[in-house]
Amino acid sequence: MTANDRLPAEIMVVDDDPTIRFIAGKTLGKAGFDVRTAGNGKEALEQVKDSFPDIIMLDVVMPEMDGFTTCSNLRDISACKDIPILMATGLDDIDSIHRAYEAGATDFITKPINWLILEHRLRYLLRSARAFGSIRSAEEALRRAHEELEQRVEERTLELKKINSQLQEEIGHRRQMEEHLRKAYGDLKNTQAQLVQSAKLASIGELAAGVVHELNQPLMVIRGYSQSLRRNRVTEEDLANALERIEKNTGRMASIIDHLRSFSRQSQSDFKPVRINTVIEESFLMVGEQLRLRNIEFFKKLSADLPPVKGDSNKLEQVLLNLITNARDAIEEKRKIRASENPAGASAQDGSAGRLEVITRLSENRKDHIEVLVKDSGCGIPRDMIDKIFDPFFTTKEVGKGTGLGLSITYGIVKEHHAEIEVADTGSNGTTFRILLPVE
Ligand SMILES: Nc1ncnc2c1ncn2[C@@H]1O[C@H](COP(=O)(O)OP(=O)(O)OP(=O)(O)O)[C@@H](O)[C@H]1O
Ligand SMILES: [Mg+2]
């Protein structure tokens, strides 16, 4: 006996022949079945109302209700749908066999009954009914698992949809932020350009005083010559000479004015090959007189034959002017400090000449770079301040004197030129700024 045909199983034997019921009870009971019997179809239907057997053996020919009707009535009861029903038909009664199957019988056995075969047949039916049951429940479990899976897929899809829409929302948000950022960056660039321009205009204002002196000097020369021409009798040669000097000096004045005009013009960066020495000469054209007035000696040690750099000459000039005015202020600051430290010798110290030097040369360490050094004999920069001087609005100057923008703008321009700027040296003897410009 295998697990599938485990006994006891209850069999209901439905037959109007008491002998058969008796023999069935005995032989099947002996074979391990629990046997209950019914004398006809009606009785059988009554019995299943209370409890269902595991298997039914049903006689075909019975009074009151034949086996076929009983069988189909049993199949109408939902709990009896899967109970194996074995119908006992007459031998070779093909018609009955067909009808038995039509009424829902699981199998048939012919009369007279061979009890030994019956036992095996019953076991086989039970086994297949149980296997069928297992398949059914496996199917059911599969269906439930499938349903559960579908539900989970549906839930997950919903979840994913939700996440997706959140993501879309976030992407939208980011795009908006990006747009804001782009606009803010645009505004910032604009502001920076305005800042550069206003710093430039501010330095022009400051330069104006110096420029007045620059212009005054040739004007005096012109005036002197024209007065002497009017008053004195002059030779042809004197006249030619005087006119030449006048022309030369008006030329100098025109070039100062021209330069001031082009420097103040707002310009987008205009990168061209630039001779750095020319930029330096033009910067001194603007500030030279001013430095002289403040008793600051300046020296230009400009290497000849330097290759051009790629840059915007106006902006590079702004860098030089920022460094030169800072040097000028540092020299004056040093005078003030000395005066406060030594009030007695103040007047003598005040008069001491400051020194400013601008050097250009090819860099020894960095190939293809020109080095521009701006050296002053000023007050120096305290060590802990060196990191801050390029920050916008960092100034040690009194209110109204410095905006703190000079070096931050200088830094911006230097970066724009793919160049570098640093404090090469600073101390009580003064400060040296170094700019490294890549050659074109
Ligand atoms: N050559 C220098 N010697 C000593 N200190 C310097 C020198 N150059 C700059 N500094 C220091 O760095 C600070 C910042 O310089 P920056 O040119 O940015 O602004 P500022 O000169 O104070 O003002 P602005 O240039 O806007 O008129 C100065 O206030 C000064 O303290
Ligand atoms: Mg400055």
Coordinates of C-alpha atoms and ligand atoms in Angstrom, one line a residue, residues 322-323 326-327 329-330 376 379-381 385 389 391 394-397 401-408 431 433, ligand 1:
N322 CA 45.7 98.4 -9.9
L323 CA 49.1 97.1 -8.8
N326 CA 48.3 99.7 -4.5
A327 CA 52.1 100.1 -4.5
D329 CA 49.2 103.5 -1.3
A330 CA 51.6 101.0 0.4
D376 CA 57.4 98.4 -4.1
C379 CA 54.5 98.8 4.2
G380 CA 54.3 95.1 3.2
I381 CA 51.4 92.7 3.7
M385 CA 46.4 88.7 5.3
I389 CA 43.8 90.3 -0.4
D391 CA 38.8 88.5 -1.9
F394 CA 38.8 93.1 1.4
T395 CA 40.5 96.4 2.1
T396 CA 42.6 97.8 4.9
K397 CA 42.1 101.3 3.6
K401 CA 39.7 105.4 0.0
G402 CA 39.5 101.8 -1.0
T403 CA 36.7 99.6 -2.2
G404 CA 38.7 96.3 -1.9
L405 CA 37.8 95.4 -5.4
G406 CA 41.1 96.2 -7.1
L407 CA 42.8 92.9 -6.6
S408 CA 39.7 90.7 -7.0
T431 CA 56.1 93.8 -1.6
F433 CA 53.6 90.9 -7.0
Ligands
LIG1 N1 51.5 96.4 -2.7 C1 50.8 96.3 -1.5 N2 51.4 96.5 -0.4 C2 50.7 96.3 0.8 N3 49.4 96.0 0.9 C3 48.8 95.7 -0.3 C4 49.4 95.9 -1.5 N4 48.5 95.6 -2.5 C5 47.3 95.3 -1.8 N5 47.5 95.4 -0.5 C6 46.5 95.1 0.5 O1 45.4 94.4 -0.1 C7 44.2 95.1 0.1 C8 43.3 94.8 -1.0 O2 43.8 95.5 -2.2 P1 42.7 95.8 -3.3 O3 43.5 96.5 -4.4 O4 41.9 94.7 -3.6 O5 41.8 96.9 -2.6 P2 42.1 98.3 -2.1 O6 43.4 98.8 -2.8 O7 42.0 98.3 -0.7 O8 40.9 99.1 -2.7 P3 40.7 99.5 -4.3 O9 41.8 98.9 -5.0 O10 39.3 99.0 -4.6 O11 40.7 101.0 -4.3 C9 44.6 96.5 0.4 O12 43.6 97.2 1.1 C10 45.9 96.3 1.1 O13 45.7 96.1 2.5

